[in-house]
mmCIF file with all atom_site columns, C-alpha atoms in Angstrom:
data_model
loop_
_atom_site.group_PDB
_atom_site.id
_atom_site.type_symbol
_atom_site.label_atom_id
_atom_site.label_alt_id
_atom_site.label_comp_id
_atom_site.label_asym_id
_atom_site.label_entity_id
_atom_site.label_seq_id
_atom_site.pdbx_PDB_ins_code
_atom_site.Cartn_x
_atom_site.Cartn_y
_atom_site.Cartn_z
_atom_site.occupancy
_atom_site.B_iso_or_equiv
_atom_site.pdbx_formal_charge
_atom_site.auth_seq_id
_atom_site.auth_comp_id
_atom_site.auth_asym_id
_atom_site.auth_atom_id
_atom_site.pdbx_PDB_model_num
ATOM 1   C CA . UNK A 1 1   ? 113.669 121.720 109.794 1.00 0.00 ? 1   UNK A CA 1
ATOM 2   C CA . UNK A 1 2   ? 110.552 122.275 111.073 1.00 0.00 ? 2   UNK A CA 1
ATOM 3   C CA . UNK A 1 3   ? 107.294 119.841 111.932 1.00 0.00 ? 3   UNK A CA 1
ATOM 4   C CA . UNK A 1 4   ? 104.246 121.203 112.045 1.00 0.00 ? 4   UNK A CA 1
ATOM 5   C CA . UNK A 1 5   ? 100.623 120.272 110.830 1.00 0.00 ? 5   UNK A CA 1
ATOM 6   C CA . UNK A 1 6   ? 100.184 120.343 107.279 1.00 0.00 ? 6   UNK A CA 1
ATOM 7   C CA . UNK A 1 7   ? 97.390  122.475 105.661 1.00 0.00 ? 7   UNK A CA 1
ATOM 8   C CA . UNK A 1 8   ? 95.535  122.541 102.541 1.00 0.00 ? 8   UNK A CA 1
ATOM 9   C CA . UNK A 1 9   ? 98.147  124.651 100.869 1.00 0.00 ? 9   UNK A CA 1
ATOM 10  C CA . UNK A 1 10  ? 100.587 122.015 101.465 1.00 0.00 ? 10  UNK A CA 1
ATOM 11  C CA . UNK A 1 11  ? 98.375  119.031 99.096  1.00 0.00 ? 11  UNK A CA 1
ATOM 12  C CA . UNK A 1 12  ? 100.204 119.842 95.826  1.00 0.00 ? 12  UNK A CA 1
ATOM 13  C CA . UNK A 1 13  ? 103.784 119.829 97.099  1.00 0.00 ? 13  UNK A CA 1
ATOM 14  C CA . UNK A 1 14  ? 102.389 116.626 98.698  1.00 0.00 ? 14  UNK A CA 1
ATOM 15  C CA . UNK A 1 15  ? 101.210 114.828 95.605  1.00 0.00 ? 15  UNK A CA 1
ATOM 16  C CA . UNK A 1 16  ? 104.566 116.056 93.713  1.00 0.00 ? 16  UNK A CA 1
ATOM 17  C CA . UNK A 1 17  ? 106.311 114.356 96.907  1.00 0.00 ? 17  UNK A CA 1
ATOM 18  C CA . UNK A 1 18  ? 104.174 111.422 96.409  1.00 0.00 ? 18  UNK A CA 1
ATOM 19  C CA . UNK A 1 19  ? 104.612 111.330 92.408  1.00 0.00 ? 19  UNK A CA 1
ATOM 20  C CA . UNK A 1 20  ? 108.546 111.484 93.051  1.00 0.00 ? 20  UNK A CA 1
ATOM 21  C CA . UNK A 1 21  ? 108.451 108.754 95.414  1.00 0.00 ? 21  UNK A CA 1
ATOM 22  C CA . UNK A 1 22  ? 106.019 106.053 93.961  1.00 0.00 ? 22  UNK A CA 1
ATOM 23  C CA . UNK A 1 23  ? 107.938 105.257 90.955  1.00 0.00 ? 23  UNK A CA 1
ATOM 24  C CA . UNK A 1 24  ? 111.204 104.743 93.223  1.00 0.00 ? 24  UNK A CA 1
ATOM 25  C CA . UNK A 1 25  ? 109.613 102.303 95.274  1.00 0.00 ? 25  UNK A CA 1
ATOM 26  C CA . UNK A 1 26  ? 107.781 100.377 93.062  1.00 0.00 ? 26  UNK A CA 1
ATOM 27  C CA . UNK A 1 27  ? 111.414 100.155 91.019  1.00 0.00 ? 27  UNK A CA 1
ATOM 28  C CA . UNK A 1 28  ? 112.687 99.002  94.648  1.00 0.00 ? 28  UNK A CA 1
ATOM 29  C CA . UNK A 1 29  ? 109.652 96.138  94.322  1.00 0.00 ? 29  UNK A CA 1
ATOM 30  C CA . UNK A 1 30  ? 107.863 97.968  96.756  1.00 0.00 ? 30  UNK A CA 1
ATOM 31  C CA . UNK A 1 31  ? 103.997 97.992  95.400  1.00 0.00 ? 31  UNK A CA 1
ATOM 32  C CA . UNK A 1 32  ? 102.571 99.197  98.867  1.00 0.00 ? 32  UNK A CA 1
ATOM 33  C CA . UNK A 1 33  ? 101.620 102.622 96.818  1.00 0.00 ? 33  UNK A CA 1
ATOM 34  C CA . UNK A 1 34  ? 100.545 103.249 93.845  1.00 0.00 ? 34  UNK A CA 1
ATOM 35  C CA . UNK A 1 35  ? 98.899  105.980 91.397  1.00 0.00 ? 35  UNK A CA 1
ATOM 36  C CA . UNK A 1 36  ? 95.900  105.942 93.418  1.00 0.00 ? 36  UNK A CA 1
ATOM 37  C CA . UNK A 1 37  ? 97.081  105.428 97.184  1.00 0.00 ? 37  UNK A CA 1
ATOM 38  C CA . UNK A 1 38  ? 97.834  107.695 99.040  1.00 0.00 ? 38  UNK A CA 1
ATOM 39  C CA . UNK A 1 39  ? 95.971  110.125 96.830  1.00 0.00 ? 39  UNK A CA 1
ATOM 40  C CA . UNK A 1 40  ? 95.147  113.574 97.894  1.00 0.00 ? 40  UNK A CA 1
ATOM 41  C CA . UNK A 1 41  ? 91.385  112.844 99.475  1.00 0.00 ? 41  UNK A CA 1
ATOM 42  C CA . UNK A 1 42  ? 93.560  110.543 101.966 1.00 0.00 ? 42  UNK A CA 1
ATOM 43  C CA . UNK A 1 43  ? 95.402  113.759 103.050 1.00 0.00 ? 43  UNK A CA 1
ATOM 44  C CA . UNK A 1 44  ? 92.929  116.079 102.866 1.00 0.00 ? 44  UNK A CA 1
ATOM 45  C CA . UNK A 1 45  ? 91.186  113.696 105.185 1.00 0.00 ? 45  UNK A CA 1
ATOM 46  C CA . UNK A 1 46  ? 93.798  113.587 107.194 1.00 0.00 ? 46  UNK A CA 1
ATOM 47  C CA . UNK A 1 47  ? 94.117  117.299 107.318 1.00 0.00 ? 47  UNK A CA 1
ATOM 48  C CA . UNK A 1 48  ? 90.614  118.002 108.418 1.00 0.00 ? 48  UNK A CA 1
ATOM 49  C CA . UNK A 1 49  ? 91.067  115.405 111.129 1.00 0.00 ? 49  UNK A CA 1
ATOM 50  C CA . UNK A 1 50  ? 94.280  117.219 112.391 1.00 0.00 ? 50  UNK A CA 1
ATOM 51  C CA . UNK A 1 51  ? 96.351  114.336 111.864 1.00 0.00 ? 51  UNK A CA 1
ATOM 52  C CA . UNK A 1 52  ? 98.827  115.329 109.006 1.00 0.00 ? 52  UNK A CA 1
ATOM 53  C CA . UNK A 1 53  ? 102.252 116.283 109.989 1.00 0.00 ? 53  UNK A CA 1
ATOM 54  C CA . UNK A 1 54  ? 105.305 117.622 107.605 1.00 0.00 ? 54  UNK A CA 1
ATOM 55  C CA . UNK A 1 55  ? 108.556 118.257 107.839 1.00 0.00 ? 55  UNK A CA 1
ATOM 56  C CA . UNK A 1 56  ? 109.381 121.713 106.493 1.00 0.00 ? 56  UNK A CA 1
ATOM 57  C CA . UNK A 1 57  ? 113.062 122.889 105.026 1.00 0.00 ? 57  UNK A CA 1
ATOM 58  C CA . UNK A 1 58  ? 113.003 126.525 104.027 1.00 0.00 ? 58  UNK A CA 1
ATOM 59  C CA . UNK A 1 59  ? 109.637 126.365 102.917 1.00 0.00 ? 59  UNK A CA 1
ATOM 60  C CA . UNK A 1 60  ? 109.748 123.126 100.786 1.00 0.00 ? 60  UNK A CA 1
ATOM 61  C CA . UNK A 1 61  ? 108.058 119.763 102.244 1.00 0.00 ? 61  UNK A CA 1
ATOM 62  C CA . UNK A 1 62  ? 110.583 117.223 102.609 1.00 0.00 ? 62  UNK A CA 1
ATOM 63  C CA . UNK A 1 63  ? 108.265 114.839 104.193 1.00 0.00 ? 63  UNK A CA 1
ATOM 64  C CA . UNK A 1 64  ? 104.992 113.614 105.517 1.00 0.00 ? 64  UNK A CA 1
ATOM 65  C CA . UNK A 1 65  ? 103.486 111.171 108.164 1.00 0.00 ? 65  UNK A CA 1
ATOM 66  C CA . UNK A 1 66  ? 99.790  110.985 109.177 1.00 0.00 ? 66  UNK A CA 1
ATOM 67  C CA . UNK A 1 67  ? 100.314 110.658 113.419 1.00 0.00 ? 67  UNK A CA 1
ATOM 68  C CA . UNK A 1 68  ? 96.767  108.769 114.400 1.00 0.00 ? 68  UNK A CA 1
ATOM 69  C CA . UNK A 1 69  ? 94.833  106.902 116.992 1.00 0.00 ? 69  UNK A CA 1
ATOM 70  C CA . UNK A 1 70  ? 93.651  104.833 113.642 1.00 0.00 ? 70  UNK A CA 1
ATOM 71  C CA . UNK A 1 71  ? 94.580  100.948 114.188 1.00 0.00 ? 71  UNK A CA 1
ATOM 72  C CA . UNK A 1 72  ? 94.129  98.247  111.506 1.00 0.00 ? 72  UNK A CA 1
ATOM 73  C CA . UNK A 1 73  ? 91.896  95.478  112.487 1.00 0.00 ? 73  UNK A CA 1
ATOM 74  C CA . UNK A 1 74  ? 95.156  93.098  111.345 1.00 0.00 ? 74  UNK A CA 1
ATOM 75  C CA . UNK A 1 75  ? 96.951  93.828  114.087 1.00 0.00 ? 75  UNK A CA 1
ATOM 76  C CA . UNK A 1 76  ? 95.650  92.104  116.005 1.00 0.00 ? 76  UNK A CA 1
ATOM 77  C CA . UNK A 1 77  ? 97.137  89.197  113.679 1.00 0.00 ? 77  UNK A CA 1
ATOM 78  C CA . UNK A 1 78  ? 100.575 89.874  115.596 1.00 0.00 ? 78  UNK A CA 1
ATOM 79  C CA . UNK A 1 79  ? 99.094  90.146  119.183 1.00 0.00 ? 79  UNK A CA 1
ATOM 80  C CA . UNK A 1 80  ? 98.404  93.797  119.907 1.00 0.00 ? 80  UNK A CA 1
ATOM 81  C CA . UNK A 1 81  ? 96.217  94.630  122.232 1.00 0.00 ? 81  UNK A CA 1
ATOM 82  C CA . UNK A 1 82  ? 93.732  96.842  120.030 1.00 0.00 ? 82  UNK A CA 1
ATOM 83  C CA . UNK A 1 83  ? 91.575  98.459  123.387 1.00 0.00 ? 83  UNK A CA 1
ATOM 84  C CA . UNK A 1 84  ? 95.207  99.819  124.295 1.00 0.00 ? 84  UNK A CA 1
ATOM 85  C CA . UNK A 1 85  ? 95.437  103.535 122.767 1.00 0.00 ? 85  UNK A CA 1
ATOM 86  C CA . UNK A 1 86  ? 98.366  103.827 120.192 1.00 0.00 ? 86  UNK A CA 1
ATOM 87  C CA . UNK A 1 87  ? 99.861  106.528 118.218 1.00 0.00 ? 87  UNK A CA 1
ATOM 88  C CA . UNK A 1 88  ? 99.842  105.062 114.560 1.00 0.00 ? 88  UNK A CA 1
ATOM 89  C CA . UNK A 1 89  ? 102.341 106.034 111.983 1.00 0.00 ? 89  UNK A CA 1
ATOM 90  C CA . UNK A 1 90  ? 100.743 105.657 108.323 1.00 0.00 ? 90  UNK A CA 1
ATOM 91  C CA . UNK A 1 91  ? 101.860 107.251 105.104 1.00 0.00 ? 91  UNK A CA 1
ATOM 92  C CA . UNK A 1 92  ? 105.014 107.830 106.536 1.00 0.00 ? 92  UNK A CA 1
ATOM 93  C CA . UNK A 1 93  ? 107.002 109.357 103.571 1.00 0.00 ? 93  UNK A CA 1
ATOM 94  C CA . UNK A 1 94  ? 110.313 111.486 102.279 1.00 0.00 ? 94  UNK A CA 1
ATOM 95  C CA . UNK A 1 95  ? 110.877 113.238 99.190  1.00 0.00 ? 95  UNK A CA 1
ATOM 96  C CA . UNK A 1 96  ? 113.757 111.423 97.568  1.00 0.00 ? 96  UNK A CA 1
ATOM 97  C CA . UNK A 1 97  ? 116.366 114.632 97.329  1.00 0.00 ? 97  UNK A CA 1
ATOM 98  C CA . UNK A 1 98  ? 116.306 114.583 100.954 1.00 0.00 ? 98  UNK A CA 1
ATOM 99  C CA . UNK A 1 99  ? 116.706 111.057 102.152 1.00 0.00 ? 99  UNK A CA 1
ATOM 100 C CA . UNK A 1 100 ? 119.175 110.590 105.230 1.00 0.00 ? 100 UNK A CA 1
ATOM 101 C CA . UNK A 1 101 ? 118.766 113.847 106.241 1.00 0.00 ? 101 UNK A CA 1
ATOM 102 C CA . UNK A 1 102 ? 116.813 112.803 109.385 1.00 0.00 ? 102 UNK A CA 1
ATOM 103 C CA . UNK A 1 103 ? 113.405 113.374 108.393 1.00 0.00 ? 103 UNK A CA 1
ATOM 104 C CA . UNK A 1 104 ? 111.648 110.648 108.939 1.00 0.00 ? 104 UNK A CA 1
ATOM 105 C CA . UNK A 1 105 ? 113.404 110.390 112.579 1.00 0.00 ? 105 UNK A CA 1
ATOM 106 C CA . UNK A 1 106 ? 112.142 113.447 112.640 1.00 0.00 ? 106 UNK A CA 1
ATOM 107 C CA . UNK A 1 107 ? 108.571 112.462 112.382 1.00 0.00 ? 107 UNK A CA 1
ATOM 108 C CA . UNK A 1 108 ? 108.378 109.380 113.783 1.00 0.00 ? 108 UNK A CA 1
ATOM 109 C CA . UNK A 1 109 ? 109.598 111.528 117.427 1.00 0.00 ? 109 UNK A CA 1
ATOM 110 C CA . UNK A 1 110 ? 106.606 113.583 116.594 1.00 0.00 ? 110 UNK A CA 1
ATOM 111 C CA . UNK A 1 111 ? 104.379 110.760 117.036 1.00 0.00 ? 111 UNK A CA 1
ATOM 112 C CA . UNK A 1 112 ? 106.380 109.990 120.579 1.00 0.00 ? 112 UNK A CA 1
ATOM 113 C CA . UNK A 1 113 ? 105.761 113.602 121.254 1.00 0.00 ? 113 UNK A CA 1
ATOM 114 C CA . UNK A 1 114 ? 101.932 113.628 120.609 1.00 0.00 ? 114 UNK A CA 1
ATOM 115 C CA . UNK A 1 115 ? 101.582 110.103 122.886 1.00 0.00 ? 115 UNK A CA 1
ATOM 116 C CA . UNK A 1 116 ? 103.272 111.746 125.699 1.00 0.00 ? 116 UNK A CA 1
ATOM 117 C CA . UNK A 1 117 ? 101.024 114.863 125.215 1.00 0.00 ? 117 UNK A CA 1
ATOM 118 C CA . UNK A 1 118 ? 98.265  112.747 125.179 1.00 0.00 ? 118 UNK A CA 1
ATOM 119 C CA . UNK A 1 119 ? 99.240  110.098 127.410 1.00 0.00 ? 119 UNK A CA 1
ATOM 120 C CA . UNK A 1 120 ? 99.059  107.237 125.152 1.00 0.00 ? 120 UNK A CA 1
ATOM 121 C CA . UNK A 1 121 ? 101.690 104.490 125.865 1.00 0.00 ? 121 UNK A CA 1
ATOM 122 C CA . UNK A 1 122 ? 102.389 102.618 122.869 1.00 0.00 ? 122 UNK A CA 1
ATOM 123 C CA . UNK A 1 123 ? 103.468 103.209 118.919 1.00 0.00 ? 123 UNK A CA 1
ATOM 124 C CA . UNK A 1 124 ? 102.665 101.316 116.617 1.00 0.00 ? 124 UNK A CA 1
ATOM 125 C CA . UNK A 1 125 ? 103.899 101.429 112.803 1.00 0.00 ? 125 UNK A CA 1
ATOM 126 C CA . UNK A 1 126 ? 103.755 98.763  109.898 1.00 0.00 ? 126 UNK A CA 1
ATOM 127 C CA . UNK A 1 127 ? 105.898 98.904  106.801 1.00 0.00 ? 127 UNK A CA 1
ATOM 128 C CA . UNK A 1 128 ? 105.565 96.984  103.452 1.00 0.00 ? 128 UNK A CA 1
ATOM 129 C CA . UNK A 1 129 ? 107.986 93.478  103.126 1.00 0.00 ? 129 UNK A CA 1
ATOM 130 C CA . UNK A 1 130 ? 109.687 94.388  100.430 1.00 0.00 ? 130 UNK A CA 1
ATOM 131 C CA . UNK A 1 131 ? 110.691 97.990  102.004 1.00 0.00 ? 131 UNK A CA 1
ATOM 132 C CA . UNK A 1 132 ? 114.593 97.439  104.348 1.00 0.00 ? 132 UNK A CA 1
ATOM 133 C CA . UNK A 1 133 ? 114.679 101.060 104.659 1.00 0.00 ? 133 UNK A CA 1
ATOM 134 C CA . UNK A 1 134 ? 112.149 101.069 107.201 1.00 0.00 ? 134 UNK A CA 1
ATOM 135 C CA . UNK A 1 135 ? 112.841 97.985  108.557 1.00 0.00 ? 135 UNK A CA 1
ATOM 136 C CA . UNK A 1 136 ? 116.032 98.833  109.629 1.00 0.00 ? 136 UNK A CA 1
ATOM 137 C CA . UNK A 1 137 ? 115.234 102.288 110.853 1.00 0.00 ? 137 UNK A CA 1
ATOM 138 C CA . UNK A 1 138 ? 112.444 101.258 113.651 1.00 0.00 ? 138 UNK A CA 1
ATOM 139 C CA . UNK A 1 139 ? 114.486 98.832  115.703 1.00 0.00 ? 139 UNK A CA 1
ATOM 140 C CA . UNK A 1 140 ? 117.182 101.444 115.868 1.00 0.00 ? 140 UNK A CA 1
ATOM 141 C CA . UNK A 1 141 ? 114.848 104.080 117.393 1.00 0.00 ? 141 UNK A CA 1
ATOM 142 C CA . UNK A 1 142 ? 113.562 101.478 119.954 1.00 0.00 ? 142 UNK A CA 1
ATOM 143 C CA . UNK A 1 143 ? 110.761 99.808  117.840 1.00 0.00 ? 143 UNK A CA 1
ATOM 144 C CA . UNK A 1 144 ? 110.242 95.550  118.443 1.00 0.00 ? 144 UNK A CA 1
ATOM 145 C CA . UNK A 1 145 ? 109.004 93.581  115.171 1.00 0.00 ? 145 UNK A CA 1
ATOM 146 C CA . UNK A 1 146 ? 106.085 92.099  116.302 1.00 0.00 ? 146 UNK A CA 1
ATOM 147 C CA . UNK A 1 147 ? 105.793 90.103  113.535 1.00 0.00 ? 147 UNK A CA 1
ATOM 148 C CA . UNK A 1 148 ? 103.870 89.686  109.620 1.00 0.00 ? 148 UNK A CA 1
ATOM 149 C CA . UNK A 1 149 ? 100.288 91.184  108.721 1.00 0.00 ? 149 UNK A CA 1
ATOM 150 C CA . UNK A 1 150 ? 98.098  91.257  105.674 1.00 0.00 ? 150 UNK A CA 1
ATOM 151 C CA . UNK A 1 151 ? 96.213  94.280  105.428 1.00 0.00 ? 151 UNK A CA 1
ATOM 152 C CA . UNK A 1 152 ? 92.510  93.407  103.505 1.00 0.00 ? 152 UNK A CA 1
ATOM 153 C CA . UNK A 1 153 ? 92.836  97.250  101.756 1.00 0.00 ? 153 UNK A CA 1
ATOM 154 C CA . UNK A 1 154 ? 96.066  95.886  99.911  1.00 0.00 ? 154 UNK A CA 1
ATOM 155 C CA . UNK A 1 155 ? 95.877  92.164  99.281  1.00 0.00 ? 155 UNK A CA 1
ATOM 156 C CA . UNK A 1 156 ? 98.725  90.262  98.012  1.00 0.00 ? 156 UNK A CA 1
ATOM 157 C CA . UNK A 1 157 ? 101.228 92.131  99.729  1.00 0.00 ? 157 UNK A CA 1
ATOM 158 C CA . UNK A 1 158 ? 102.941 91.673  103.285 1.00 0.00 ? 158 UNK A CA 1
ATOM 159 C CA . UNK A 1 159 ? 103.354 93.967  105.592 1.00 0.00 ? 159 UNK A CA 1
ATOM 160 C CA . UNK A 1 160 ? 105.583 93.790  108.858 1.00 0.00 ? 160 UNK A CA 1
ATOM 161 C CA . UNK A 1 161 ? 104.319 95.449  112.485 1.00 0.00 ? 161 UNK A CA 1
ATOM 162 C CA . UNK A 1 162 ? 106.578 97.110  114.991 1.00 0.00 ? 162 UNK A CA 1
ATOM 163 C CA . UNK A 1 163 ? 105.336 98.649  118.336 1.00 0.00 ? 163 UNK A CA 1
ATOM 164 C CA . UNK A 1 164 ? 107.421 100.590 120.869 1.00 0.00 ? 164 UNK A CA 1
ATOM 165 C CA . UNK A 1 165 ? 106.012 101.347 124.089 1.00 0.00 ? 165 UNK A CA 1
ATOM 166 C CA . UNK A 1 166 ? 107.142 104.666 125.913 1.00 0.00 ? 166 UNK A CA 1
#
């Protein structure tokens, strides 16, 4: 497995990840995505700002995570200090045939990697309530619920914040 920056040549094997996931978590009761979020200006977006990492297997993408400085306003809901620099994990994502292969472990030490490199102290993530994948996966690689947000871009749905600090 590889991680490296996506590119524009990576978009449509990103939407096809993105159209094989959505329907499994909304099944799961997990409405943080939809048909129209993340959507391919998002990534293409996040490809032009440099932002955009995958996680390559022989050529195929078996996941995504956009690794920014970007920090919702809400967090500040749970206490985090939003002046403090913070490597942000959004749109954090793996395509369903290779779940619990380590690729979201994978990119969430990317993010650890890129603070260190640019000497940023803390990450910070958020996940949807309704998804106990995630929220069992950041307290075992050293992330500390800091407690329930709302997010004003998706209202009616919670969302959880964790922060680990390096």
């Amino acid at each position: 497995m590889t991680i490296r920056p996506a590119t524009s040549a990576d978009l449509p094997a990103l939407m096809t990840l993105i159209k094989r996931i959505v329907p499994l978590m909304q099944e799961a009761g997990n409405f943080q995505w939809d048909d129209q979020y993340p959507n391919e200006a998002v990534f293409n977006q996040d490809i032009s700002r440099d932002q955009l990492w995958v996680a390559d297997i022989n050529g195929q993408i078996a996941g995504v995570a956009a690794l920014t400085e970007d920090q919702e306003p809400e967090y500040a809901q749970v206490g985090f200090d939003l002046s403090q620099r913070a490597i942000v994990t959004h749109r954090l994502a793996v395509d369903p045939s290779y779940q619990g292969q380590g690729i979201a472990v994978a990119l969430l030490n990317q993010a650890g990697k890129l603070a260190i490199e640019r000497g940023i102290a803390f990450l910070r993530i958020d996940t949807n309530s309704e998804n106990p994948a995630t929220q069992r996966l950041f307290p075992k690689l050293g992330y500390q619920y800091a407690g329930e947000i709302t997010l004003s871009f998706r209202p009616g749905l919670r969302f959880l914040a964790y922060e680990k600090q390096l």
